[in-house]
Coordinates of C-alpha atoms in Angstrom, one line a residue:
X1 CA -5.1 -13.3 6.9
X2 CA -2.0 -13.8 5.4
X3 CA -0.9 -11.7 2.3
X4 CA 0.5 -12.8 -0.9
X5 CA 1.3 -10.7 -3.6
X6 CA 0.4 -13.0 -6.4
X7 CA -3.4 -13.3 -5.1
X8 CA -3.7 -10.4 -6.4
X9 CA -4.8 -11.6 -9.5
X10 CA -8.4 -10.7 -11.0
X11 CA -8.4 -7.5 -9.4
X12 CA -6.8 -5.9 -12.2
X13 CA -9.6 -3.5 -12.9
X14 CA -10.0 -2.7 -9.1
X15 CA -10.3 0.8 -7.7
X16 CA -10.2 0.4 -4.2
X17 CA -8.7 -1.7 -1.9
X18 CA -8.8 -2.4 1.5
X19 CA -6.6 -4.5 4.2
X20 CA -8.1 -5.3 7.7
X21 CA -5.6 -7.0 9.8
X22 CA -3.8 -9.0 7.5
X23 CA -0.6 -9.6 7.7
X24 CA 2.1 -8.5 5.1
X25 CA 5.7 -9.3 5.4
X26 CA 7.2 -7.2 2.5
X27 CA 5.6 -4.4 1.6
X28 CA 8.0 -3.1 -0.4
X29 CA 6.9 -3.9 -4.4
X30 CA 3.7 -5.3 -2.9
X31 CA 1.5 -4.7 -6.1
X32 CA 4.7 -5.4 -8.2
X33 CA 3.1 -7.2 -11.1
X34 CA -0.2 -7.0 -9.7
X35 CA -1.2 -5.2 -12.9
X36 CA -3.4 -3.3 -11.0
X37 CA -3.0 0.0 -12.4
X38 CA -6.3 1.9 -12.5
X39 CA -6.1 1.6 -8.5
X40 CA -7.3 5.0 -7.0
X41 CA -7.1 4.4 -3.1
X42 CA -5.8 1.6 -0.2
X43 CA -6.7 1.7 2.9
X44 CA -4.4 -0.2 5.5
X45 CA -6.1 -1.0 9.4
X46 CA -4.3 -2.8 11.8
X47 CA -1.7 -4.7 9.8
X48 CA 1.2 -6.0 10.4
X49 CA 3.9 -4.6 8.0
X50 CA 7.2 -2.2 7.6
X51 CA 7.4 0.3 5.3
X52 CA 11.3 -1.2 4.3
X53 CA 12.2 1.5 1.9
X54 CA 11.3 4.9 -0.1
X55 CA 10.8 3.1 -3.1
X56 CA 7.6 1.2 -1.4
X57 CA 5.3 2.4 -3.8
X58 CA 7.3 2.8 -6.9
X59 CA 4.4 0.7 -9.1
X60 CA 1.2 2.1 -7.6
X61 CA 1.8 5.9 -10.0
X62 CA -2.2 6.2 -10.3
X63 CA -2.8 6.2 -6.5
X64 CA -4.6 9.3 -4.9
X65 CA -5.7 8.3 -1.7
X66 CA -3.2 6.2 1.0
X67 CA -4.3 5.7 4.6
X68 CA -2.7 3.8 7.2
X69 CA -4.2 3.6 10.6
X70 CA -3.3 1.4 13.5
X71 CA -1.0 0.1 11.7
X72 CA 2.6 0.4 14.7
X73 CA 4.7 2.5 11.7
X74 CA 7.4 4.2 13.3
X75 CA 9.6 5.6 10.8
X76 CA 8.9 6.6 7.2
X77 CA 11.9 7.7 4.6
X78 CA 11.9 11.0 3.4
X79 CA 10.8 10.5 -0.4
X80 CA 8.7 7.2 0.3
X81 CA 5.7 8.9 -1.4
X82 CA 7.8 11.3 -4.0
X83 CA 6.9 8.9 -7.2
X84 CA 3.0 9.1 -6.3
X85 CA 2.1 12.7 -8.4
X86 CA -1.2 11.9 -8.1
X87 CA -1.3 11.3 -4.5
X88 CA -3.9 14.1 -2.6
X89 CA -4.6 12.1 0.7
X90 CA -2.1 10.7 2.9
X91 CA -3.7 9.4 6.4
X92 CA -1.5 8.0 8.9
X93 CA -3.9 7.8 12.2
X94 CA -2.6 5.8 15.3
X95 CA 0.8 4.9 14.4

C-alpha cells in the first residue's frame, strides 16, 4: 500500500491508527493537515520510511503512544520526539 497524506481525510475524529507494510516516502509532516488531532496512538510494522528530521512529528501534540517495529530505522535525531509532551510510550522493536 502506498501512502498519501491527503487520504487521510475522514479520519479526523480517529484515535488510533495503524500502518502494516505500507510504504511512506516522507514522513516528515505526514499528518500535516490531516486535522487529525484527537489522535492518541500509531503503530508503524514493517514500513518502509525515514525518519528525515526532528521536527517529524511537530503536528501530532496529542500523541501518547508511538511504536515502530520492523520498521529498518537506523538513526533517530536527538529531539525528534521533544514537541510530543504527551508522549508516555515510545516502542522501537526490531530496527
Amino acid at each position: 500500500m502506498f501512502y498519501d497524506r491527503y487520504n487521510l481525510q475522514g479520519l479526523e475524529n480517529a484515535k488510533n491508527l495503524y500502518f502494516s507494510e505500507c510504504v511512506i516516502p516522507e514522513f516528515n509532516n505526514l499528518f500535516l493537515r490531516s486535522k487529525i488531532i484527537n489522535l492518541k496512538s500509531i503503530s508503524f510494522k514493517s514500513c518502509s520510511f525515514k525518519i528525515q528530521n526532528k521536527n517529524a512529528f511537530f503536528d501530532i501534540l496529542n500523541i501518547r503512544e508511538l511504536s515502530f517495529i520492523q520498521n529498518n530505522i537506523e538513526k533517530i535525531e536527538n529531539g525528534t520526539f521533544s514537541s510530543l509532551k504527551n508522549l508516555t510510550y515510545l516502542y522501537l522493536k526490531d530496527n
